[in-house]
XYZ file of C-alpha atoms in Angstrom:
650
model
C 56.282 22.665 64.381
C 58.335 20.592 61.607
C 56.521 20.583 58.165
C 55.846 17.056 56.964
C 58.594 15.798 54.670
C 57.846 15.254 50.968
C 58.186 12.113 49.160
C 59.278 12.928 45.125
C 57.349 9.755 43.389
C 58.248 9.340 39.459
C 56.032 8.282 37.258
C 56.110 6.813 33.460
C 53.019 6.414 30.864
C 52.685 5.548 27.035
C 52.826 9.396 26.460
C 56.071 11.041 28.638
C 57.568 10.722 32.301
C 56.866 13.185 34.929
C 57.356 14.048 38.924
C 55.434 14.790 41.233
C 55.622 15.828 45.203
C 53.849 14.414 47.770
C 53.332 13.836 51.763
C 53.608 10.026 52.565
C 50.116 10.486 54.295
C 48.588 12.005 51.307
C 45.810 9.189 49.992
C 46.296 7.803 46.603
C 43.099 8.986 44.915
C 44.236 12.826 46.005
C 46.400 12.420 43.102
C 44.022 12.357 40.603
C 43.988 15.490 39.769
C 47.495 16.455 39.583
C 48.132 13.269 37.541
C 45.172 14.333 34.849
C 47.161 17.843 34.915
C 50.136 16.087 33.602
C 48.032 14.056 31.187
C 46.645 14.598 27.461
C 43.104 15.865 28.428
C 41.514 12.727 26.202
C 42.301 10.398 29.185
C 39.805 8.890 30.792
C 40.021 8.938 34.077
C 38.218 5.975 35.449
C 40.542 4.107 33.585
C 44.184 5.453 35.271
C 45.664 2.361 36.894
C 48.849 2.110 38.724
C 51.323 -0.720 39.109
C 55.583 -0.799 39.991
C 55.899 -3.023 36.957
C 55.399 -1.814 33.462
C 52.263 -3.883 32.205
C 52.708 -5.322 35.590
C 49.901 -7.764 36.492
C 49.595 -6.234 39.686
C 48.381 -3.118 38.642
C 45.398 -1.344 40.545
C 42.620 1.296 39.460
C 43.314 4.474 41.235
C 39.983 4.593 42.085
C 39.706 1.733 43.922
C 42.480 2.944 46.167
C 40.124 5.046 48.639
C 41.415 5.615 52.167
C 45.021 3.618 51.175
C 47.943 6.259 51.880
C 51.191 6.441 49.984
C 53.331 5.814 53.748
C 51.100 2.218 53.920
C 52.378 1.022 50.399
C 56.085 1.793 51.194
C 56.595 4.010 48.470
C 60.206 5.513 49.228
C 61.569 8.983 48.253
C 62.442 8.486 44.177
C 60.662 5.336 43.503
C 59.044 4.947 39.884
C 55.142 4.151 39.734
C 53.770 3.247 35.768
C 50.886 4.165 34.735
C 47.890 2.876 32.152
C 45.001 3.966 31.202
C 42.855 4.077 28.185
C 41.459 7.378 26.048
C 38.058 8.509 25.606
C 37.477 6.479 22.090
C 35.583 8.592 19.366
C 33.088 6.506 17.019
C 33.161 6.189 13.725
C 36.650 7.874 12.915
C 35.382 11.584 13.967
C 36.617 12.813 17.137
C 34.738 15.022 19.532
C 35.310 18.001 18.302
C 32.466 21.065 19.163
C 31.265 22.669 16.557
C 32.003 26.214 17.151
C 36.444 26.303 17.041
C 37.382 28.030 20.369
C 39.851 30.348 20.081
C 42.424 31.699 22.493
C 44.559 34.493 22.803
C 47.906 34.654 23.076
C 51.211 37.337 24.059
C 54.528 36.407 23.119
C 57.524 38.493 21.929
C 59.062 36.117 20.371
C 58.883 33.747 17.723
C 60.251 30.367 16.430
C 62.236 32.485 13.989
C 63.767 34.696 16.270
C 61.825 38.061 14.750
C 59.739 39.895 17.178
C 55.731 39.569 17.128
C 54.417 43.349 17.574
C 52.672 43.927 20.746
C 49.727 46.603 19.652
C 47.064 43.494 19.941
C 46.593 39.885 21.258
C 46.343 37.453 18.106
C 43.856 34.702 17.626
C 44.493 31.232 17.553
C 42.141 28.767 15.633
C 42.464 25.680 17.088
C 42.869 23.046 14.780
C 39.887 21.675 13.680
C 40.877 17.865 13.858
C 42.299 15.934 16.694
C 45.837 15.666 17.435
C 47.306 11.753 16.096
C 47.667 11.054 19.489
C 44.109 10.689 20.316
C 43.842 6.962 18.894
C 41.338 4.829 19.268
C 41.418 1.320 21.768
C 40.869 -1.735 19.782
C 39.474 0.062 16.917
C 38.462 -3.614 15.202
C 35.863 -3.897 18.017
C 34.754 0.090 18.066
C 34.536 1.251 14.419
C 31.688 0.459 11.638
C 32.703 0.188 8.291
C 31.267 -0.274 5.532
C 29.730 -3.361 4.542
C 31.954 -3.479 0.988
C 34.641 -3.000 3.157
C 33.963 -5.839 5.315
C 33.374 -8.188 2.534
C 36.761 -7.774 1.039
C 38.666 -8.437 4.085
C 36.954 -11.819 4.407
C 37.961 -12.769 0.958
C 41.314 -14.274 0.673
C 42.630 -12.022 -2.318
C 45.339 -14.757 -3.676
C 45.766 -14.208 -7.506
C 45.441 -18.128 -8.755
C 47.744 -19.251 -11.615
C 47.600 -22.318 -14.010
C 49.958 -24.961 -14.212
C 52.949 -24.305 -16.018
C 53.682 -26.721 -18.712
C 57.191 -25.785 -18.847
C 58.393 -25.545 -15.393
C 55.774 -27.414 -13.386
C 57.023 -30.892 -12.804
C 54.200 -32.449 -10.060
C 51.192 -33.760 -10.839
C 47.637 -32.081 -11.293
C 46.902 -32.055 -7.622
C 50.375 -30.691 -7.117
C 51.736 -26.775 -6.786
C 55.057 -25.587 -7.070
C 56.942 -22.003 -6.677
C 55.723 -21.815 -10.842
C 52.087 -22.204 -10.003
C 51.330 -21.573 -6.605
C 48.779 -17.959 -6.215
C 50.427 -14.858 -6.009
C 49.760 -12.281 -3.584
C 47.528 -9.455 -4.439
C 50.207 -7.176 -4.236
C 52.222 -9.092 -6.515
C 54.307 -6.594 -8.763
C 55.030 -9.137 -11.583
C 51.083 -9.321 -11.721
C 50.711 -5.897 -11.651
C 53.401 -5.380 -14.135
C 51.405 -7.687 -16.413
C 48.390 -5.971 -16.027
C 49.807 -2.882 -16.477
C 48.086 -1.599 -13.299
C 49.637 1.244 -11.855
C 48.468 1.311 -8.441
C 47.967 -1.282 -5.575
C 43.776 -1.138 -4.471
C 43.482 -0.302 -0.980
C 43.313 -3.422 0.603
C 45.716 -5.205 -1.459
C 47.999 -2.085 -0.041
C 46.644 -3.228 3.342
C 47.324 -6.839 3.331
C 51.027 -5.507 2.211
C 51.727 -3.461 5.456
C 49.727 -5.565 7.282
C 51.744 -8.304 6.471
C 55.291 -6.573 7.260
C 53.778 -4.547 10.642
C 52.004 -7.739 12.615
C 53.557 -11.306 12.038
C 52.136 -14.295 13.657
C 55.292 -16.015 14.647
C 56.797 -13.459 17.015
C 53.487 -13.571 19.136
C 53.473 -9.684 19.767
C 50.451 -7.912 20.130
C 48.933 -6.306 17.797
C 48.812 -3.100 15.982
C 46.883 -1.307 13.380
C 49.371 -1.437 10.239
C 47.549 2.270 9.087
C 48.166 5.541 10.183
C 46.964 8.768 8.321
C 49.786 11.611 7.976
C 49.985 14.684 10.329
C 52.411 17.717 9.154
C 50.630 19.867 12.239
C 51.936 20.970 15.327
C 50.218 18.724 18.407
C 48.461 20.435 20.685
C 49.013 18.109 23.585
C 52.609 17.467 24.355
C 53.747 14.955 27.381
C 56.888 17.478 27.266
C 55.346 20.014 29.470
C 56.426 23.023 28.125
C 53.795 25.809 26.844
C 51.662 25.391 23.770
C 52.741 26.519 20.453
C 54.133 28.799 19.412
C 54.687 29.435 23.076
C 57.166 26.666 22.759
C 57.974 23.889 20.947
C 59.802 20.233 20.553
C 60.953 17.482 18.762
C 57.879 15.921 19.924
C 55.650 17.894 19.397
C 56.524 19.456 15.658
C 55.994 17.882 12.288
C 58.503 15.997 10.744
C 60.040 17.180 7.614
C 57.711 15.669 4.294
C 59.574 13.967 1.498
C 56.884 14.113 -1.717
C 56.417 10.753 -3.708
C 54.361 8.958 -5.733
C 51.313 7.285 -3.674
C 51.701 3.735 -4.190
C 47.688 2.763 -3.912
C 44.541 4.278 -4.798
C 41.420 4.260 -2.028
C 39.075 3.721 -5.633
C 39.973 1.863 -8.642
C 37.644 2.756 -11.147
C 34.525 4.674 -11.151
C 31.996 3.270 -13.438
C 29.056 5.781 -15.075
C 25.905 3.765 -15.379
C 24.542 5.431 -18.175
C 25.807 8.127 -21.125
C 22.937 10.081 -20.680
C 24.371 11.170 -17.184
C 27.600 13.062 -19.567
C 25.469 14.096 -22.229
C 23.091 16.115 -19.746
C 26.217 17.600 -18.120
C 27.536 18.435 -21.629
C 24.466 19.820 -22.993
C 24.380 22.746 -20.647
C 27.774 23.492 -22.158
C 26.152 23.266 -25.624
C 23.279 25.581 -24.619
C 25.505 28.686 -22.291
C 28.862 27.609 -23.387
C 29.829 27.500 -19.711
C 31.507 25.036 -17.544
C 29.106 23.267 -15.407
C 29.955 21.122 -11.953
C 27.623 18.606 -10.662
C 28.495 16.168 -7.484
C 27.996 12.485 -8.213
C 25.715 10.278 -6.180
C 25.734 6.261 -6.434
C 27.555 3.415 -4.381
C 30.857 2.007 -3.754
C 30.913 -1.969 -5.581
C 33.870 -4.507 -5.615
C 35.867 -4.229 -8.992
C 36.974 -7.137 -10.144
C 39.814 -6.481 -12.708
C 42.250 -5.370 -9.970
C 42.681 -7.473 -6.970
C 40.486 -6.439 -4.123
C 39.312 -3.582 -6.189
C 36.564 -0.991 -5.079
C 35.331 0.977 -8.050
C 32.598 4.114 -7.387
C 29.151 3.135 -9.967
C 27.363 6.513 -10.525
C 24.059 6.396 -10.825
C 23.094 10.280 -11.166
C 23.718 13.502 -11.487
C 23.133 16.815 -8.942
C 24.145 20.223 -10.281
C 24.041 22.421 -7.210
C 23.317 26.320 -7.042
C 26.117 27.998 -8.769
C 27.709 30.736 -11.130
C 29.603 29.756 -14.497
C 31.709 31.526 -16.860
C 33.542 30.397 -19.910
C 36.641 29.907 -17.475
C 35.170 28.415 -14.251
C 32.671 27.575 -11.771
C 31.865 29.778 -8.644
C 29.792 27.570 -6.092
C 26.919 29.382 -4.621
C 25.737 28.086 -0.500
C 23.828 24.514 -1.143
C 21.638 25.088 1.368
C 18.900 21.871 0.461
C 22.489 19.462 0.485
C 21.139 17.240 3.298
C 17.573 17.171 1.679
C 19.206 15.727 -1.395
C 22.153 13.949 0.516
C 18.543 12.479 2.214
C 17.292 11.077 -0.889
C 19.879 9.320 -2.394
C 19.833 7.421 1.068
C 16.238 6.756 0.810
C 17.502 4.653 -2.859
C 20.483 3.172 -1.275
C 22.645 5.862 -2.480
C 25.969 8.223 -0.971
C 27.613 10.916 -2.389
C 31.012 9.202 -4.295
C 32.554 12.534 -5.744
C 31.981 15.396 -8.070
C 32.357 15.981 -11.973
C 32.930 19.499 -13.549
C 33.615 20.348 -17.507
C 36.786 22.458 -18.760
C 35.674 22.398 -22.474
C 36.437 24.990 -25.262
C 35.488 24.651 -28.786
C 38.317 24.683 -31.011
C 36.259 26.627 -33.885
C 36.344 24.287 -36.654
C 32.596 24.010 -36.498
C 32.674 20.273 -36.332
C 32.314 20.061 -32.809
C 36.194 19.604 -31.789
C 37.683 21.155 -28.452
C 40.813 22.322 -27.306
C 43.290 19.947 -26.076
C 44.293 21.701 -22.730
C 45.191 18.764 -20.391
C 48.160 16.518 -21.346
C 51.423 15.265 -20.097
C 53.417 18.048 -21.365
C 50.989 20.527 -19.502
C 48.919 18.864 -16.636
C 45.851 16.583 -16.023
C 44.602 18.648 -12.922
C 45.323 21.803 -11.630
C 46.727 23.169 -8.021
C 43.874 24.684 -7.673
C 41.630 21.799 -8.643
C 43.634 19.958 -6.531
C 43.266 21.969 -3.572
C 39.400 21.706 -4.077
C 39.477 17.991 -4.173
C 41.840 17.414 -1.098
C 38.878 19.909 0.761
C 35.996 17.544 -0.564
C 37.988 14.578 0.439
C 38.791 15.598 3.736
C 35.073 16.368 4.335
C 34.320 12.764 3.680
C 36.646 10.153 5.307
C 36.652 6.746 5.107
C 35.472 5.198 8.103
C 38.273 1.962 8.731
C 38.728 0.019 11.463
C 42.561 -0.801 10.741
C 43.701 2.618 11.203
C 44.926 3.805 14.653
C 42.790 6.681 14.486
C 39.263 5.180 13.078
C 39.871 6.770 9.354
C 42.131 6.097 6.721
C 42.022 8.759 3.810
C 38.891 9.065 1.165
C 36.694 7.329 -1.630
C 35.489 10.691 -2.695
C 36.633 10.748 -6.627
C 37.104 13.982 -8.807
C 36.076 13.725 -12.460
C 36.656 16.218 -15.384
C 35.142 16.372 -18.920
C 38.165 17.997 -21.221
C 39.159 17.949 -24.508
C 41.876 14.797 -25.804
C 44.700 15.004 -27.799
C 41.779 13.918 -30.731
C 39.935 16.875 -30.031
C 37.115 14.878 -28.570
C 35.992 14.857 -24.937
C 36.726 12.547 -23.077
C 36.646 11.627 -18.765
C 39.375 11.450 -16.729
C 38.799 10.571 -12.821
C 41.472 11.166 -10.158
C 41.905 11.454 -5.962
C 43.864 13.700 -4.099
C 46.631 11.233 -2.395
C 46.527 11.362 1.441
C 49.408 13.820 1.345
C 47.657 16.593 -0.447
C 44.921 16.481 2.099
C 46.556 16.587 5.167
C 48.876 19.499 3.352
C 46.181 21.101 2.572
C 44.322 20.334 6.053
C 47.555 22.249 7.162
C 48.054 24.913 5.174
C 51.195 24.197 4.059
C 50.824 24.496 0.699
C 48.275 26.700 -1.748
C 47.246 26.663 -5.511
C 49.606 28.629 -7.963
C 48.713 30.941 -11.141
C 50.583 28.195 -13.291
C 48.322 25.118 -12.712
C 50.974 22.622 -12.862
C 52.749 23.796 -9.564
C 51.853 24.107 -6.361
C 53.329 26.936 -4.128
C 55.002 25.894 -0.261
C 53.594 28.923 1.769
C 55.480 30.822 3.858
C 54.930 31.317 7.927
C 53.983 35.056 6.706
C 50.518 36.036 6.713
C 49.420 37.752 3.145
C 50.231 40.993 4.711
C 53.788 40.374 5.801
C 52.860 39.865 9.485
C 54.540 36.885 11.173
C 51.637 34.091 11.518
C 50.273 32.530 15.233
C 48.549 29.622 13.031
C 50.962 27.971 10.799
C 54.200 25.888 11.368
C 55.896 25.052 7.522
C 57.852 21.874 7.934
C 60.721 21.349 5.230
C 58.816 20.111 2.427
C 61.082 17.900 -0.377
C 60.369 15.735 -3.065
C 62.378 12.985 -5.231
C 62.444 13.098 -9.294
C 64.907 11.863 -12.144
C 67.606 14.095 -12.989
C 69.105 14.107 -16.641
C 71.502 11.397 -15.551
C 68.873 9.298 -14.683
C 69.281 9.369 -11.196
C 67.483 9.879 -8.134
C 67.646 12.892 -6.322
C 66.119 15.183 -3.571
C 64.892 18.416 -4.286
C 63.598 21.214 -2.331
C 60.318 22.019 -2.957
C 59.929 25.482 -1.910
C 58.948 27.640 -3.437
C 56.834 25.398 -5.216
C 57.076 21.858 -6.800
C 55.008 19.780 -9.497
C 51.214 18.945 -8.919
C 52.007 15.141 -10.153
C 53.090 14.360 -6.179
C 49.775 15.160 -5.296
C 47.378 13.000 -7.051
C 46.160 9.842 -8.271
C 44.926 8.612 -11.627
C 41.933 6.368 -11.643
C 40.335 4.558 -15.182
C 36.523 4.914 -15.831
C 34.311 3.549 -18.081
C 30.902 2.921 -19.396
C 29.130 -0.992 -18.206
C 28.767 -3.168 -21.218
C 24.832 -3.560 -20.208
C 22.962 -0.582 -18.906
C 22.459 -1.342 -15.789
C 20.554 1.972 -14.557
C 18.638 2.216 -11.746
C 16.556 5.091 -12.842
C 15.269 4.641 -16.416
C 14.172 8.126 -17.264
C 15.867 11.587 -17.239
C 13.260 13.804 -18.746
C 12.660 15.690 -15.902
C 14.210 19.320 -15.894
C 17.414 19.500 -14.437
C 18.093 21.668 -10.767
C 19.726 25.262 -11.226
C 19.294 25.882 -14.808
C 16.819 28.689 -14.869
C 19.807 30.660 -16.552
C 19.010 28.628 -19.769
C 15.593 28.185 -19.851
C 14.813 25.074 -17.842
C 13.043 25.101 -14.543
C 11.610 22.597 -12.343
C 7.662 23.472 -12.119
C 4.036 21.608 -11.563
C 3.665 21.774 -15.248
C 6.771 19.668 -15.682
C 5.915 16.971 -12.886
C 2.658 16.756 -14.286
C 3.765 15.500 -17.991
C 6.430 13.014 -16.116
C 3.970 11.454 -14.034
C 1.002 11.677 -16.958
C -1.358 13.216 -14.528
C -5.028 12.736 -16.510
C -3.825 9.592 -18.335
C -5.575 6.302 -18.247
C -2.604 4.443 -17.139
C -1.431 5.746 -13.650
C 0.649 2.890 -13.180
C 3.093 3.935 -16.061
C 2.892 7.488 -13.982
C 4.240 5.627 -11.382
C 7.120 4.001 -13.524
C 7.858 7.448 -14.623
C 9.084 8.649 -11.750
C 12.064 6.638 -11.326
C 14.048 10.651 -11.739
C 16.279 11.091 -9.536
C 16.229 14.949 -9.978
C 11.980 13.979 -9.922
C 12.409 12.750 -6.344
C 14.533 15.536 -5.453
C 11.835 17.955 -6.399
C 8.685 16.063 -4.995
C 11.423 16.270 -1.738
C 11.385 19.751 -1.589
C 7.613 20.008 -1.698
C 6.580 18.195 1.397
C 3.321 16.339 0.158
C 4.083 12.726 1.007
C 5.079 11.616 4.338
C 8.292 9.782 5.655
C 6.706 6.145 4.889
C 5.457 7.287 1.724
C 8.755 8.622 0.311
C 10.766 5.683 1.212
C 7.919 4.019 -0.615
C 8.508 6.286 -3.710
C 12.218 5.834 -3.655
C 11.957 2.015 -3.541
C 9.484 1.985 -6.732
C 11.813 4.580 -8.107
C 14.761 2.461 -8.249
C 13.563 -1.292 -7.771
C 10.516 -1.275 -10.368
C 8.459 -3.428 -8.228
C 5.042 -3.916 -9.214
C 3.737 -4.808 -6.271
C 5.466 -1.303 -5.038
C 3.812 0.291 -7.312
C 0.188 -0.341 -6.834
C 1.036 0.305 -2.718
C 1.445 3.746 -3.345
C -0.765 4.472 -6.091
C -3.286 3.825 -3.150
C -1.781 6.300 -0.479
C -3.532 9.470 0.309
C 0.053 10.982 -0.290
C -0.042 9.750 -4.001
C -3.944 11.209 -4.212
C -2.918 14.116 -2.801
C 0.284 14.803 -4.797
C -2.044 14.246 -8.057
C -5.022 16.357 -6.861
C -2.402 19.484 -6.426
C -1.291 18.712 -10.367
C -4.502 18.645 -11.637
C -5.668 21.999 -10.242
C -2.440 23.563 -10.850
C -2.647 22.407 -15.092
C -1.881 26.266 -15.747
C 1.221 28.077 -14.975
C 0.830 30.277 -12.069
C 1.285 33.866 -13.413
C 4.885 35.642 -13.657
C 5.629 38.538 -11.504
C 4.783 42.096 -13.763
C 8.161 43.474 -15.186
C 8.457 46.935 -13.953
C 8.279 48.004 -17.542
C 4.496 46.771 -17.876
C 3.262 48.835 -15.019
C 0.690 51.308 -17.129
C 0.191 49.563 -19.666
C -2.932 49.024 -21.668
C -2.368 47.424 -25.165
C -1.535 43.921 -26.116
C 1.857 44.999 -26.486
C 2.733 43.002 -22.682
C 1.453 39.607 -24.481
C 3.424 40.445 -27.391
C 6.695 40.900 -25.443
C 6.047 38.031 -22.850
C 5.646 35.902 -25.895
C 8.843 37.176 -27.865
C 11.073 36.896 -24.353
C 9.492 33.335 -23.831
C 11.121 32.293 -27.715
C 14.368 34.008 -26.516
C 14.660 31.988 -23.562
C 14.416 28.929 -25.317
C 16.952 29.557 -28.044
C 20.231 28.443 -28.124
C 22.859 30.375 -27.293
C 26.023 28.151 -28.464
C 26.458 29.754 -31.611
C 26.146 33.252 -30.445
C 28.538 32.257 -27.654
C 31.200 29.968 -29.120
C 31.206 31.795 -32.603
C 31.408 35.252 -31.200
């Protein structure tokens, strides 16, 4: 018996070409599967359709073609079939990535390089934990929820108006010339003016937005961002094994020329109150150690630049951590969606983190050292590294970026010394570049701060790595002849690449939503302060005759983060609590003085007026005099002293 004769079809998609062999009474929808085998698995399949055209208006779901066999179309030996279909679409800018990383194993015995990987054990590859570039998103306008900021500024126009020139104008009032007609937002002669060094997101976006989708050629169109990626992808139309298996042109990173981010994703971050730096600050005062706290508020339109978004902090959190003279070591945060809970409850997000690098310059007038400045560096590669991690855990959420997200509004602030020997705040943001480097692991932090080492495809023991592919990585500076050239940046190259400077400042009128901060701080048993009954119990003036300013005296942000953690008042109630906290209704106010939460809450404080006793030292066990009292008394003044002078003096 003669075997059937196979048919070779070829077929073309948005992501590669491919062949396939077939009988001419095999049924279309038998394909499926070898089609989906030649596919990136984020295809959905009900979506596949098929057509002889490209974007043919003929073309037909593959599903629909049950029982229709590829000898009734006419399909002859060669002929080229196009395909379309659509991706599975992930919300919000996150993909659909599981939690736990799967791992695979791998034998090779070779390597890009050419040197031989050791065969005494299969090594593990971690997938990467974000999805490949390729995976874009459908339509993403229709699919994505941003912000509602974010939304408001694309609605307004964003034209910078201009007066009438007296000079050069030569209409009338109603007229407008080249002399007076608005400017773009993304003007550089108004920027030049302004002295503003960097374009605000969306005045960035209606720049490429502008050069990538014009409305006279009629073309379709197409999101103007797209977020870098120096990673291998892990789904290549090529067909060949995955790396480091093999590898392609399409496949492997491009090489990464370093330069100066042109726009900023926040303009200005804006501190509501002094009091927030001066609590930071006087934990330095007290330990002489650094401190970090992570800043909580909301994301406002700034007016001074055009289409501006500056971050307004409205408080403080100091999570559980270790600090020397030198540094901060970050302990597990284990309550961070509690608190992260809480700020929601009074319309609140986390916006970025603040941490001191202060030491006294010894002139007993209060001075510090001047270690930050442009002949040294404003933030380090390993500061750097730490903000490009943050950042990357909180993307912006953007509908005009093929791939839902668009970089960060996370900001990093530091408290340092000037060139006056004051402190002052400086605010910065990773650029895009340093995140996805560091995403990556192309580069890492140096022992000088103001370079940042290219890693090597080496592990730290001098094995080959299974994990890493290191692109060429350059960057462009001024040489002494004033020109422009290309350097290599390995082994390392200058941390300025990497970041962007914001401004801050103080409002002119305190506009504070919380109007106390008496309560004691989180995490500062170290220095005497702890957050106890006794303490919510003077806030709240449990006993008083006027509950209602009780009431008023919880708007604490580190108050509502305590009464959190205790568990007395219900859902409703909280929400309650947070709302009086931070809109000083009266009407609020009386509502939940008259919950059984409330009642509750101030029943617990009354019977617990006394300080529950301290656990017995192991020194007291056996004892009989009043010496215990005497000692618990003595340790008690200790613990209260300050310990600047001893410190900072030494």
């Amino acid at each position: 018996m003669v075997p059937p004769k196979k048919t070779l079809l070829r077929f073309e998609s948005k992501d590669g070409q491919f062949r396939l062999e077939v009988s001419p009474s095999d049924q279309f929808t038998s394909l499926l599967s070898p089609i989906l085998d030649k596919l990136p698995k984020s295809v959905d399949s009900t979506t596949i359709t098929l057509s002889n055209r490209p974007f043919g208006s003929d073309a037909r779901l593959l599903s629909s073609l049950e029982g229709v066999t590829i000898e009734r179309v006419g399909l002859k030996h060669g002929e080229k079939i196009f395909l379309s279909y659509s991706d599975q679409a992930p919300l919000n800018g996150h993909g659909n990535v599981p939690k736990t990383i799967a791992t695979q194993p791998h034998n090779s015995s070779n390597r890009l390089n050419g040197l031989p990987i050791l065969p005494s054990e299969d090594v593990i590859i971690t997938e990467a934990p974000l999805t490949s570039p390729t995976t874009t998103i459908k339509n993403p306008w229709e699919v994505i929820q941003q912000s509602s900021l974010d939304d408001r500024l694309d609605k307004l126009d964003g034209k910078i108006p201009r007066l009438r020139d007296q000079k050069m104008c030569r209409h009338g009032p109603k007229g407008m010339c080249d002399y007076c007609m608005p400017l773009e937002p993304y003007s550089p002669e108004y920027l030049a003016e302004k002295k503003i060094k960097h374009l605000s997101f969306h005045s960035y976006l209606r720049k490429i937005n502008s050069a990538t989708n014009k409305p006279e050629l009629k073309s379709s169109y197409m999101p103007p961002l797209s977020e870098p990626y120096y990673r291998v992808k892990r789904e290549c139309p090529s067909g060949h094994p995955q790396w480091p298996e093999g590898i392609c042109t399409k496949c492997q990173p491009s090489a990464i020329t370093l330069q100066a981010q042109p726009f900023r994703m926040v303009d200005h971050v804006e501190f509501s109150s002094p009091a927030l730096i001066n609590s930071l600050l006087d934990y330095w005062r007290k330990s002489g150690s650094q401190r970090l706290g992570f800043l909580y508020g909301r994301y406002t339109e700034y007016t001074e630049v055009p289409l501006g978004v500056k971050a307004v902090v409205e408080a403080i959190y100091e999570p559980p951590q270790m600090d020397d003279a030198d540094g901060v070591t970050l302990h597990e945060w284990e309550n961070e969606s509690e608190v992260d809970e809480v700020a929601r409850l009074c319309g609140m997000q986390k916006v970025g983190v603040i941490f001191t690098d202060l030491l006294d310059a010894g002139a007993s007038d209060g001075s510090v050292v001047c270690k930050r400045h442009i002949d040294s560096y404003f933030l380090s590669s390993l500061e750097i590294a730490f903000s490009a991690r943050l950042q990357a855990q909180n993307p912006k959420p953007t509908k005009w970026s093929d791939t839902g997200r668009f970089g960060s509004n996370f900001v990093t602030c530091v408290l340092s010394g000037d060139e006056d020997g004051g402190i002052a705040i400086s605010a910065f943001q990773a650029s895009n570049s340093a995140v996805e480097m560091i995403r990556a692991d192309i580069v890492e932090p140096s022992a000088d701060p103001s370079v940042m080492l290219v890693r090597g495809e080496e592990e730290d023991d001098g094995s080959p790595s299974r994990t890493r592919y290191i692109p060429e990585v350059f960057y462009r500076r001024i040489n002494e002849y004033g020109a422009s050239v290309q350097e290599n940046a390995k082994p390392s190259f200058p941390v300025e690449y990497l970041l962007v400077t914001l401004t801050h400042g103080f409002p002119t009128e305190s506009t504070a939503i919380f109007n106390t901060s008496d309560f004691p701080i989180e995490n500062r048993e170290v220095i005497g302060e702890s957050q106890e009954f006794t303490s919510v119990a003077k806030q709240l003036g449990v006993g008083g005759k006027n509950p209602e300013k009780g009431v008023r005296s919880a708007s604490d942000f580190h108050l509502l983060c305590f009464l959190h953690k205790l568990s007395i008042l219900s859902k409703e109630e909280e929400a309650l609590l947070c709302r009086v906290a931070t809109t000083h209704d009266l009407a609020d106010g009386f509502q939940l003085l008259n919950t059984p939460g409330w009642a509750t809450l101030l029943a617990i404080l009354q019977e617990s007026g006394e300080r529950p006793p301290k656990r017995p030292s192991p020194l007291s066990y056996g004892a009989t005099d009043g010496s215990i009292a005497d000692d618990e008394q003595l340790a008690k003044r200790f613990k209260g002293a300050s310990l600047r002078d001893s410190i900072l003096h030494r």
